[in-house]
PDB file of C-alpha atoms in Angstrom:
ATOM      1  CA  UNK A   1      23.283 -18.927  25.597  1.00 51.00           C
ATOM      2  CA  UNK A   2      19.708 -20.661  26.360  1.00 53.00           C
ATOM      3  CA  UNK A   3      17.719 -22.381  23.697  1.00 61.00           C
ATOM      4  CA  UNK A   4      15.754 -19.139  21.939  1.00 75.00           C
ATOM      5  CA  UNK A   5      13.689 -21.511  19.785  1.00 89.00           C
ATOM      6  CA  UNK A   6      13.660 -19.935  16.591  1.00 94.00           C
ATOM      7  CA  UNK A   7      12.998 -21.996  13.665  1.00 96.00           C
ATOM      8  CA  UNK A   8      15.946 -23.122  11.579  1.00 96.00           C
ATOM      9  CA  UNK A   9      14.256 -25.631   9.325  1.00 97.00           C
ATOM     10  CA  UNK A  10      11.451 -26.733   7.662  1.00 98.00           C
ATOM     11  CA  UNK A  11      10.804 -29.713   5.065  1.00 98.00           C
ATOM     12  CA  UNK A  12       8.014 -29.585   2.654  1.00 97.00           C
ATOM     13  CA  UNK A  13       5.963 -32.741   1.525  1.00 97.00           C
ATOM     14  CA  UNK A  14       9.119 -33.505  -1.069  1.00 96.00           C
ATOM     15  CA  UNK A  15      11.232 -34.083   1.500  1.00 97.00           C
ATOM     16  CA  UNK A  16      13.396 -31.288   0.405  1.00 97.00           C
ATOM     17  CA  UNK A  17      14.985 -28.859   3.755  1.00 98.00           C
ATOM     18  CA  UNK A  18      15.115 -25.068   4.005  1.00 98.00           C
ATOM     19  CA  UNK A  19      17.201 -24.077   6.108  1.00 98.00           C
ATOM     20  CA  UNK A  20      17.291 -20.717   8.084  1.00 98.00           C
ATOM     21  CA  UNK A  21      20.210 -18.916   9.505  1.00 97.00           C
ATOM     22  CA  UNK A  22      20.456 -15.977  12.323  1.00 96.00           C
ATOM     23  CA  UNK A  23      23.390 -13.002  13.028  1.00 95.00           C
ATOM     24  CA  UNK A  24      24.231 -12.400  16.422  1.00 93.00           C
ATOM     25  CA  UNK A  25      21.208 -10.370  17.066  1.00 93.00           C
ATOM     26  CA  UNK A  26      18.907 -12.996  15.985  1.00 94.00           C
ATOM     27  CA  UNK A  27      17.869 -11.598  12.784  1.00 96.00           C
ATOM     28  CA  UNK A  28      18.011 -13.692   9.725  1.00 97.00           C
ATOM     29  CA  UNK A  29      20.717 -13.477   7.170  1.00 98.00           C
ATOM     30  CA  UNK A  30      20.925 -16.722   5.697  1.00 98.00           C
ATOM     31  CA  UNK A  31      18.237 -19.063   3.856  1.00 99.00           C
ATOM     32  CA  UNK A  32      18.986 -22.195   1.909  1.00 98.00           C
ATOM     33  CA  UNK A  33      16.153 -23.056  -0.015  1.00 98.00           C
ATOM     34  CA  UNK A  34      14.519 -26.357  -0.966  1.00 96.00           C
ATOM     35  CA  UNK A  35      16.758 -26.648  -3.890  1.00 96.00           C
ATOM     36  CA  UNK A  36      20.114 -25.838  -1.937  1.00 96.00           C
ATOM     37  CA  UNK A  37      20.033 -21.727  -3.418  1.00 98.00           C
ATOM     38  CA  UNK A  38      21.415 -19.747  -0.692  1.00 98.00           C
ATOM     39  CA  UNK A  39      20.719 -15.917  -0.299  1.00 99.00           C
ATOM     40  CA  UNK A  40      22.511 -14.267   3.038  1.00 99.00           C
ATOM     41  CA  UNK A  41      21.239 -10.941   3.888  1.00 98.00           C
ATOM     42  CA  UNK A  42      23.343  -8.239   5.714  1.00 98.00           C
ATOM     43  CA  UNK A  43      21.419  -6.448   8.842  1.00 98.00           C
ATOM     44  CA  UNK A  44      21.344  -2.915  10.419  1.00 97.00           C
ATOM     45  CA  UNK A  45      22.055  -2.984  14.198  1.00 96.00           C
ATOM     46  CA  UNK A  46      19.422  -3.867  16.656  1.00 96.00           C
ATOM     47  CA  UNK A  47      17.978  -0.776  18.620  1.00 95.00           C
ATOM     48  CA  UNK A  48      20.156  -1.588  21.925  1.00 93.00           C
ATOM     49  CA  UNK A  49      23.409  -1.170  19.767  1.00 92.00           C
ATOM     50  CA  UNK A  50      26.242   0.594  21.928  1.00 89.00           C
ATOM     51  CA  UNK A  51      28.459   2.305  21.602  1.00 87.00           C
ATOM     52  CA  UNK A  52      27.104   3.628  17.711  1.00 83.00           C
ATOM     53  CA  UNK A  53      24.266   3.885  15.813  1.00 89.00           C
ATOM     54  CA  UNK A  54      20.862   2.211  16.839  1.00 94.00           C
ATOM     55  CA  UNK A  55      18.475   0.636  14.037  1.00 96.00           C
ATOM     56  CA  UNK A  56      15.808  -2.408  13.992  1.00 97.00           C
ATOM     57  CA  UNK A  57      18.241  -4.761  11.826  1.00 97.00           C
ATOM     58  CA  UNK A  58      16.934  -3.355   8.512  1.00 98.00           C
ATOM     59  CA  UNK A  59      18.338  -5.326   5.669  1.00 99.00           C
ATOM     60  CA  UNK A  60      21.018  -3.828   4.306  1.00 99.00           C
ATOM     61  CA  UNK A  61      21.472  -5.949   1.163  1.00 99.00           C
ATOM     62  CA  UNK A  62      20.286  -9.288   0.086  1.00 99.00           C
ATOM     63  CA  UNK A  63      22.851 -11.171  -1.726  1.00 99.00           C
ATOM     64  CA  UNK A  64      22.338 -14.648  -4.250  1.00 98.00           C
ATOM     65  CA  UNK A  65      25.226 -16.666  -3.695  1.00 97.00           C
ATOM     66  CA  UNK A  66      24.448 -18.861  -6.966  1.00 96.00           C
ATOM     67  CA  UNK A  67      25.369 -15.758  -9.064  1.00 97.00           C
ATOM     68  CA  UNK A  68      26.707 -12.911  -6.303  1.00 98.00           C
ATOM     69  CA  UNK A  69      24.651 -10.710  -8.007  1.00 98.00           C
ATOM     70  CA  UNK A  70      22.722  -8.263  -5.040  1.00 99.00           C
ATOM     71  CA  UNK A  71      20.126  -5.822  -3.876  1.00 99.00           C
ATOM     72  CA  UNK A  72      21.545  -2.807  -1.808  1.00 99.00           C
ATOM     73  CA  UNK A  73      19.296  -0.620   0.732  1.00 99.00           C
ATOM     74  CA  UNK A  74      19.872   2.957   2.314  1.00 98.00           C
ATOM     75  CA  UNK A  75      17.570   4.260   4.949  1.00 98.00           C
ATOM     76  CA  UNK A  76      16.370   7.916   5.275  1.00 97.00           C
ATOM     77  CA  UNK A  77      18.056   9.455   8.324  1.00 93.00           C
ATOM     78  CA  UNK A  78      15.852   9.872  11.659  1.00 93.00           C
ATOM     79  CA  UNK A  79      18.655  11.836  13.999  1.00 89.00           C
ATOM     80  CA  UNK A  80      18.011  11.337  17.912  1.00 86.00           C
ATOM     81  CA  UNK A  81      16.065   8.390  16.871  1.00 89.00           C
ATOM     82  CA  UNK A  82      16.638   4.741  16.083  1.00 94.00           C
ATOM     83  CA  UNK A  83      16.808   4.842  12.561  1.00 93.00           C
ATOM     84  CA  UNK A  84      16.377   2.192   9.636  1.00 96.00           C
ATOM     85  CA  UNK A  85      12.279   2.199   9.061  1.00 98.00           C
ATOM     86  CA  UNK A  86      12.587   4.445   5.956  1.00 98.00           C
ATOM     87  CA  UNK A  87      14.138   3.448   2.795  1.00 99.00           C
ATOM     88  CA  UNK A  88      15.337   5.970   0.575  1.00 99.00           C
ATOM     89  CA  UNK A  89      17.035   3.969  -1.893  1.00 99.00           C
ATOM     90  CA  UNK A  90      17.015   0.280  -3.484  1.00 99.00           C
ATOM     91  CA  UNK A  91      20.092  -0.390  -5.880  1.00 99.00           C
ATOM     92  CA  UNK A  92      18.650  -3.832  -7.869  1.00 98.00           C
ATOM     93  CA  UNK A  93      20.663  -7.031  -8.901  1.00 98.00           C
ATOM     94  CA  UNK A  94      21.806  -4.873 -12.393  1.00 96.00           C
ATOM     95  CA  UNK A  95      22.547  -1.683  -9.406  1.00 96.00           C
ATOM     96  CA  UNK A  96      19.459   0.572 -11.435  1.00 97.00           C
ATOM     97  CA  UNK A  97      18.417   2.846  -8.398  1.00 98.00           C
ATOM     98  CA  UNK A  98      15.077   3.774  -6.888  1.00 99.00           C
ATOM     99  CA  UNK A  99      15.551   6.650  -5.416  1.00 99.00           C
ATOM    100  CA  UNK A 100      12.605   7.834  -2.422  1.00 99.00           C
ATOM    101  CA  UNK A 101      12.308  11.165  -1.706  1.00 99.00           C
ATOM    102  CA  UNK A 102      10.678  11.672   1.948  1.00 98.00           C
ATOM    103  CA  UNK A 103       9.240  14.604   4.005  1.00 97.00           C
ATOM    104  CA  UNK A 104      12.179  14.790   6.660  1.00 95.00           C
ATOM    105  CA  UNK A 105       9.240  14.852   9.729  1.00 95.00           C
ATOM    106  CA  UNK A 106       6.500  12.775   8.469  1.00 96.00           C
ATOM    107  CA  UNK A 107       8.632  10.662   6.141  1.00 97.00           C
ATOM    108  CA  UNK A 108       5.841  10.000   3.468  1.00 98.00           C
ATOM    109  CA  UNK A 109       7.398   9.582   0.232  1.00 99.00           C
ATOM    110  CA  UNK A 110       6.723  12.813  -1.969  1.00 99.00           C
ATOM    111  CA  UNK A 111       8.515  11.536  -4.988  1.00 99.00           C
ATOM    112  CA  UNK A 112      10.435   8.590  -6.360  1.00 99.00           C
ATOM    113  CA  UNK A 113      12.971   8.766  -9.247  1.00 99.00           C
ATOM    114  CA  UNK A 114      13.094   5.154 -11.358  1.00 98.00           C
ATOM    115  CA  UNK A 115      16.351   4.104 -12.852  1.00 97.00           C
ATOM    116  CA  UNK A 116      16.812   5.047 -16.505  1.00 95.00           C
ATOM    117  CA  UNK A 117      19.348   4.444 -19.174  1.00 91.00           C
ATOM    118  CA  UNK A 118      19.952   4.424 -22.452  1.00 92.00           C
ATOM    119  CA  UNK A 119      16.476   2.659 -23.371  1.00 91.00           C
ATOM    120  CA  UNK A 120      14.694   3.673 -20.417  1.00 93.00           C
ATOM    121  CA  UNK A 121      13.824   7.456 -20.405  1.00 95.00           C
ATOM    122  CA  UNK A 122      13.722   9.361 -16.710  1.00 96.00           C
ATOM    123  CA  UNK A 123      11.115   8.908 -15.022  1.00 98.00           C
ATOM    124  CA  UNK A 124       9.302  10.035 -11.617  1.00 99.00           C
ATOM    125  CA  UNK A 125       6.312  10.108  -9.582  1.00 99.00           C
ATOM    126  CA  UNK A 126       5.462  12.467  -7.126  1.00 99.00           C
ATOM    127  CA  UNK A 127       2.669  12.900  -4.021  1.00 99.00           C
ATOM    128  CA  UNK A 128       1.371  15.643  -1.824  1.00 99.00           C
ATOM    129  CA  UNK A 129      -0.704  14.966   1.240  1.00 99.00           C
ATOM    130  CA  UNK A 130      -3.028  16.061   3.597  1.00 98.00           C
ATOM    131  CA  UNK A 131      -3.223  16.011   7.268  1.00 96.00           C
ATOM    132  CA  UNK A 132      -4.301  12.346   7.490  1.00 97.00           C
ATOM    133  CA  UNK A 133      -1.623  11.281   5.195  1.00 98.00           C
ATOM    134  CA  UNK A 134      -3.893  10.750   2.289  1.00 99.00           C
ATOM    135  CA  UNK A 135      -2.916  11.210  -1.303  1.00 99.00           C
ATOM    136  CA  UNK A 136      -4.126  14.661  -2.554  1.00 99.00           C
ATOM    137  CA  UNK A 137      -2.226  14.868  -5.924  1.00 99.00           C
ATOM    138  CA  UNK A 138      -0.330  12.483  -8.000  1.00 99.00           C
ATOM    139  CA  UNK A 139       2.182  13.238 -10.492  1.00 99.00           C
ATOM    140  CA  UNK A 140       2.056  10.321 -12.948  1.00 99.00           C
ATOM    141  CA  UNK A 141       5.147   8.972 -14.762  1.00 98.00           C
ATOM    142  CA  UNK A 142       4.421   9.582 -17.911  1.00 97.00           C
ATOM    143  CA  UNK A 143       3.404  13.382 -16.660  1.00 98.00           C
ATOM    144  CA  UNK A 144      -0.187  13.513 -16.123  1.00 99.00           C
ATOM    145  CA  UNK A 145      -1.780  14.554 -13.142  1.00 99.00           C
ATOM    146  CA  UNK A 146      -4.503  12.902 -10.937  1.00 99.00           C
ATOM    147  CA  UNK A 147      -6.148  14.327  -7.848  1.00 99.00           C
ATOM    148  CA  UNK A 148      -8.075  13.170  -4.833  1.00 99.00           C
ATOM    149  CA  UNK A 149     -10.652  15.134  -2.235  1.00 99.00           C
ATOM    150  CA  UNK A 150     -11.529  14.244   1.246  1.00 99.00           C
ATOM    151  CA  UNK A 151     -13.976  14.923   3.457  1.00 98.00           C
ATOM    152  CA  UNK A 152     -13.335  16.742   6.740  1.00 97.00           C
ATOM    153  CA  UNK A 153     -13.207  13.137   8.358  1.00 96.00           C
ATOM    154  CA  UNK A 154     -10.957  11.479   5.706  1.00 98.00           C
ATOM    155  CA  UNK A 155     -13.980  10.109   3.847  1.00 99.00           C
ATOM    156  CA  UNK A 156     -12.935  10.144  -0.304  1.00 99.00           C
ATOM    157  CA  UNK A 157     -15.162  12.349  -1.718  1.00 99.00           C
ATOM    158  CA  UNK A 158     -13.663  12.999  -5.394  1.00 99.00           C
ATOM    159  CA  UNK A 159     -11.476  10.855  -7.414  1.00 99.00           C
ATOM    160  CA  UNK A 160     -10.289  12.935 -10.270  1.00 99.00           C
ATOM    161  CA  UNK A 161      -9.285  10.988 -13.769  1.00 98.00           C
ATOM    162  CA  UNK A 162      -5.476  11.861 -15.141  1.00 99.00           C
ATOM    163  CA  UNK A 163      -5.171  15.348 -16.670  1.00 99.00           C
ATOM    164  CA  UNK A 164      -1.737  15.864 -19.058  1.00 98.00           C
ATOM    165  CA  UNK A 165      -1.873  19.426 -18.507  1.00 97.00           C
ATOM    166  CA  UNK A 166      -2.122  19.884 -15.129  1.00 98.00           C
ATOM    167  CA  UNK A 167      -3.697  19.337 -11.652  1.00 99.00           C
ATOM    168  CA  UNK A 168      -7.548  18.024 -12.183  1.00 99.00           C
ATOM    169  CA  UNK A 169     -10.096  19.809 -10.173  1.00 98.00           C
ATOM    170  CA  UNK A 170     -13.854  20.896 -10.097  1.00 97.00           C
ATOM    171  CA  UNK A 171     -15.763  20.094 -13.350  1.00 96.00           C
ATOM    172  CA  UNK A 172     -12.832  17.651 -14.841  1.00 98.00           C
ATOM    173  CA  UNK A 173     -14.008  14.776 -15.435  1.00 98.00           C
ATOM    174  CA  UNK A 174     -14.266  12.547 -11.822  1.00 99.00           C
ATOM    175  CA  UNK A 175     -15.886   9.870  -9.890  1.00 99.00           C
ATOM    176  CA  UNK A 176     -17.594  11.240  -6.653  1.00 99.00           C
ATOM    177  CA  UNK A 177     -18.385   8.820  -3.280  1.00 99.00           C
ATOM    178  CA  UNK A 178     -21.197   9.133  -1.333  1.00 99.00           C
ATOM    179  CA  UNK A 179     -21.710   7.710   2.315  1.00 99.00           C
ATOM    180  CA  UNK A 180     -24.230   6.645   4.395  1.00 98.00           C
ATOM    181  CA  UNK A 181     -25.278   9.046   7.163  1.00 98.00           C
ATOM    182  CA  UNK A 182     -27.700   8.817  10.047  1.00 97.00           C
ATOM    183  CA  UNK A 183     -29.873  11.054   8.294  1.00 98.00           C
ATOM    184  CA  UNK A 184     -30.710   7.917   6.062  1.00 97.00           C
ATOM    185  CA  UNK A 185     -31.762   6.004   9.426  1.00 96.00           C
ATOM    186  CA  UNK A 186     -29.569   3.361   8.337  1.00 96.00           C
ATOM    187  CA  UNK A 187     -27.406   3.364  11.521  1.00 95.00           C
ATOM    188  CA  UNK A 188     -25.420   0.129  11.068  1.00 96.00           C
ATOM    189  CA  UNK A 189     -24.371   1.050   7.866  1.00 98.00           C
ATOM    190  CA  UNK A 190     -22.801   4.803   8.825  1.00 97.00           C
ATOM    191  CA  UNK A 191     -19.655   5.680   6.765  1.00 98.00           C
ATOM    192  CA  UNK A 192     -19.806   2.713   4.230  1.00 98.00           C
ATOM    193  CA  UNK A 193     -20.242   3.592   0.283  1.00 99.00           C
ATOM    194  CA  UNK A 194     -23.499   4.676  -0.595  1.00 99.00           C
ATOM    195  CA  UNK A 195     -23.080   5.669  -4.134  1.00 99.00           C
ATOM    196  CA  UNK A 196     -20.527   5.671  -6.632  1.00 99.00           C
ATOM    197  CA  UNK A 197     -20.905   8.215  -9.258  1.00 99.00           C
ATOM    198  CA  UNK A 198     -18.862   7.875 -12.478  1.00 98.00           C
ATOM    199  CA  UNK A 199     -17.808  10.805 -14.992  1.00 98.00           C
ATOM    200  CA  UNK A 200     -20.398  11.468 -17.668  1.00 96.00           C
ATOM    201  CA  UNK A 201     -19.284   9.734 -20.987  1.00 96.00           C
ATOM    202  CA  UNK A 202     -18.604  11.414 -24.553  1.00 94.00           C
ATOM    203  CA  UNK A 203     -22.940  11.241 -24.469  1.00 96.00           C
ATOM    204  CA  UNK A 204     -22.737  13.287 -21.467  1.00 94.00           C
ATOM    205  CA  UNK A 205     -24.708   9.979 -20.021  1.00 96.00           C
ATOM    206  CA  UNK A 206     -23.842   9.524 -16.033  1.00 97.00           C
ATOM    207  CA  UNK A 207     -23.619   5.913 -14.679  1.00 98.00           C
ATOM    208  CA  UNK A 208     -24.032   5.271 -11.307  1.00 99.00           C
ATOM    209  CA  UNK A 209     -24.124   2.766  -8.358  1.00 99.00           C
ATOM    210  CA  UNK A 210     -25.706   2.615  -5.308  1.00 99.00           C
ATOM    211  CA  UNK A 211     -24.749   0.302  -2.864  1.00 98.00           C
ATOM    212  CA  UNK A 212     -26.631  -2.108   0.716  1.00 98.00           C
ATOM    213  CA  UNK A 213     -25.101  -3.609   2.818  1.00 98.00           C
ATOM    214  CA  UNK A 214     -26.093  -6.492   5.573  1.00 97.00           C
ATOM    215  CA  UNK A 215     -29.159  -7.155   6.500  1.00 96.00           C
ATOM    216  CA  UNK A 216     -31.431  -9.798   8.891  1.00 96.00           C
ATOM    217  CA  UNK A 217     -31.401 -13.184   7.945  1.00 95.00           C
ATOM    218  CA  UNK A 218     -34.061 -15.187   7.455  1.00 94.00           C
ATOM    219  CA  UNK A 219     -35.066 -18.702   8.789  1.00 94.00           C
ATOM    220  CA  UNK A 220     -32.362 -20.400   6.444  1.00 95.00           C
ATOM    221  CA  UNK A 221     -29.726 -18.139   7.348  1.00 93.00           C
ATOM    222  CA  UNK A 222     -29.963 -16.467   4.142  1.00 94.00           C
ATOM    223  CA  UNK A 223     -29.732 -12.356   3.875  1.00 94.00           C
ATOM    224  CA  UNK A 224     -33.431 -11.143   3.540  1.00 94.00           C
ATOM    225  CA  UNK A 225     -33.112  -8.030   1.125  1.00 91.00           C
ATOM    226  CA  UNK A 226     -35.995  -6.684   3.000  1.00 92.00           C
ATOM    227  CA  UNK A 227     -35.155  -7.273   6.143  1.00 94.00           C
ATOM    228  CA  UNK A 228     -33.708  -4.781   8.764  1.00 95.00           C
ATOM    229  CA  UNK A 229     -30.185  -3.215   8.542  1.00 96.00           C
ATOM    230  CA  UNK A 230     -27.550  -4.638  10.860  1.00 95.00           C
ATOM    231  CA  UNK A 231     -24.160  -3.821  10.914  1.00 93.00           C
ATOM    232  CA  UNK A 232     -22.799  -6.698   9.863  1.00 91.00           C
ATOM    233  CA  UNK A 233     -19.710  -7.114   8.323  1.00 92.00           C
ATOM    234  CA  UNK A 234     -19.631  -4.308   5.928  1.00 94.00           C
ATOM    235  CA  UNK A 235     -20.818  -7.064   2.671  1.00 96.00           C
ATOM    236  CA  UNK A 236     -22.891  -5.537  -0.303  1.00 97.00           C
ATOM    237  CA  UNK A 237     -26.023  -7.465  -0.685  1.00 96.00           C
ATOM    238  CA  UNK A 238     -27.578  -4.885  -3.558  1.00 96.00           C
ATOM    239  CA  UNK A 239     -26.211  -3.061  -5.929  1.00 98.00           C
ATOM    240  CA  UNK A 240     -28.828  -0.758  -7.920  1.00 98.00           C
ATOM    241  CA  UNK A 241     -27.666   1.191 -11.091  1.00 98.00           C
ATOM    242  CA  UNK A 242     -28.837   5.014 -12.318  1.00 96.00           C
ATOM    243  CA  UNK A 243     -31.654   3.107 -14.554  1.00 96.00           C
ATOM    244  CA  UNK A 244     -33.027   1.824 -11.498  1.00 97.00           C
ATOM    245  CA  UNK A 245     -32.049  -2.085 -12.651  1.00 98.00           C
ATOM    246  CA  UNK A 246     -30.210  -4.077 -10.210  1.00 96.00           C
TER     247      UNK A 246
END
């Protein structure tokens, strides 16, 4: 087989070699660090296997020689396609399993059980989504709630704070996003964070931020806070708070 120039060692300023070590498929499954630690890794197949199952040489576990103690990976199942992108489980070096639950066609996680034991109560967080594959709710792990609103665009609108008995919406207690538009003839800066409003506190006080972005420079090359709005590279140059200080 012809030279395929992958790298299979480096040595630091120390003087002290990794070295890196490839399966038939050219995936790695071997490194020996600086300090001579070796941890091997066992692959999926590559997506041209044949005859049998196709994959993109996931890792499959990831073993420390020093101690043989391992992490073990399982992949959700994508029939008729090549599989391995989607883990649904990770077993750790004491085998306590994550376990990822995952819609079966868009794959987003909708809930993941932690390991538990005799000092670790069960424990879980789970997610529903919208079109865009946003967050809508949150199921905490210790049981609250939080919840999230979009725009028709994808734009957060509404960030709602944990609520233990439920789902937060409406008049709970959130933080609400405003953008910029082109109806506030500040072109360049179209979609980027205009305000930030935060919930009112036990004084029924509302704080608030409102937020520029890049403008001109002037001679020096510094950003003239007067000058006119450019697109720029999205960097806040003002922040002004609901007392008008800034």
């Amino acid at each position: 087989m012809a030279p395929q120039q992958f790298l299979q060692s480096y040595t630091d300023f120390q003087g002290h070699t990794t070295q890196v070590g490839y399966d038939s498929n050219w995936y790695v499954n071997s490194v020996q660090d600086g300090n001579g630690h070796t941890t091997t890794c066992v692959r999926g197949p590559p997506p041209n296997a044949y005859p049998g199952p196709t994959g993109i040489g996931e890792i499959l576990k990831i073993t420390h020689l020093d101690d043989s103690t391992h992490i073990d990976y399982t992949y959700q199942s994508e029939p008729g396609a090549i599989g391995g992108h989607y883990v649904a489980t990770v077993s750790d070096e004491r085998q306590k399993v994550t376990t990822y639950t995952r819609d079966p066609t868009t794959h987003r996680v909708t809930r993941i059980d932690y390991p538990s034991g005799a000092d670790t109560p069960v424990s879980y967080e789970e997610f529903t989504y919208n079109s865009f594959g946003q967050v809508l709710t949150h199921h905490l792990r210790n049981l609250a709630w939080e919840s999230f609103v979009y725009d028709s665009r994808g734009l957060l609108t509404d960030k709602f704070n944990p609520k233990q008995s439920g789902v937060p919406s409406g008049a709970d207690p959130h933080t609400h996003y405003d953008y910029y538009t082109s109806a506030d003839g500040k072109l360049g800066w179209i979609d980027r964070v205009k305000k930030v409003t935060l919930p009112a506190n036990n004084l029924g006080n509302v704080a608030s931020e409102t937020y520029e972005y890049d403008r001109t420079l002037d001679a020096t090359g510094i950003t003239n806070l007067t000058g006119a709005v450019v697109g720029g590279r999205g960097l806040v140059t003002k922040i002004t708070h609901a007392d008008n200080n800034y």
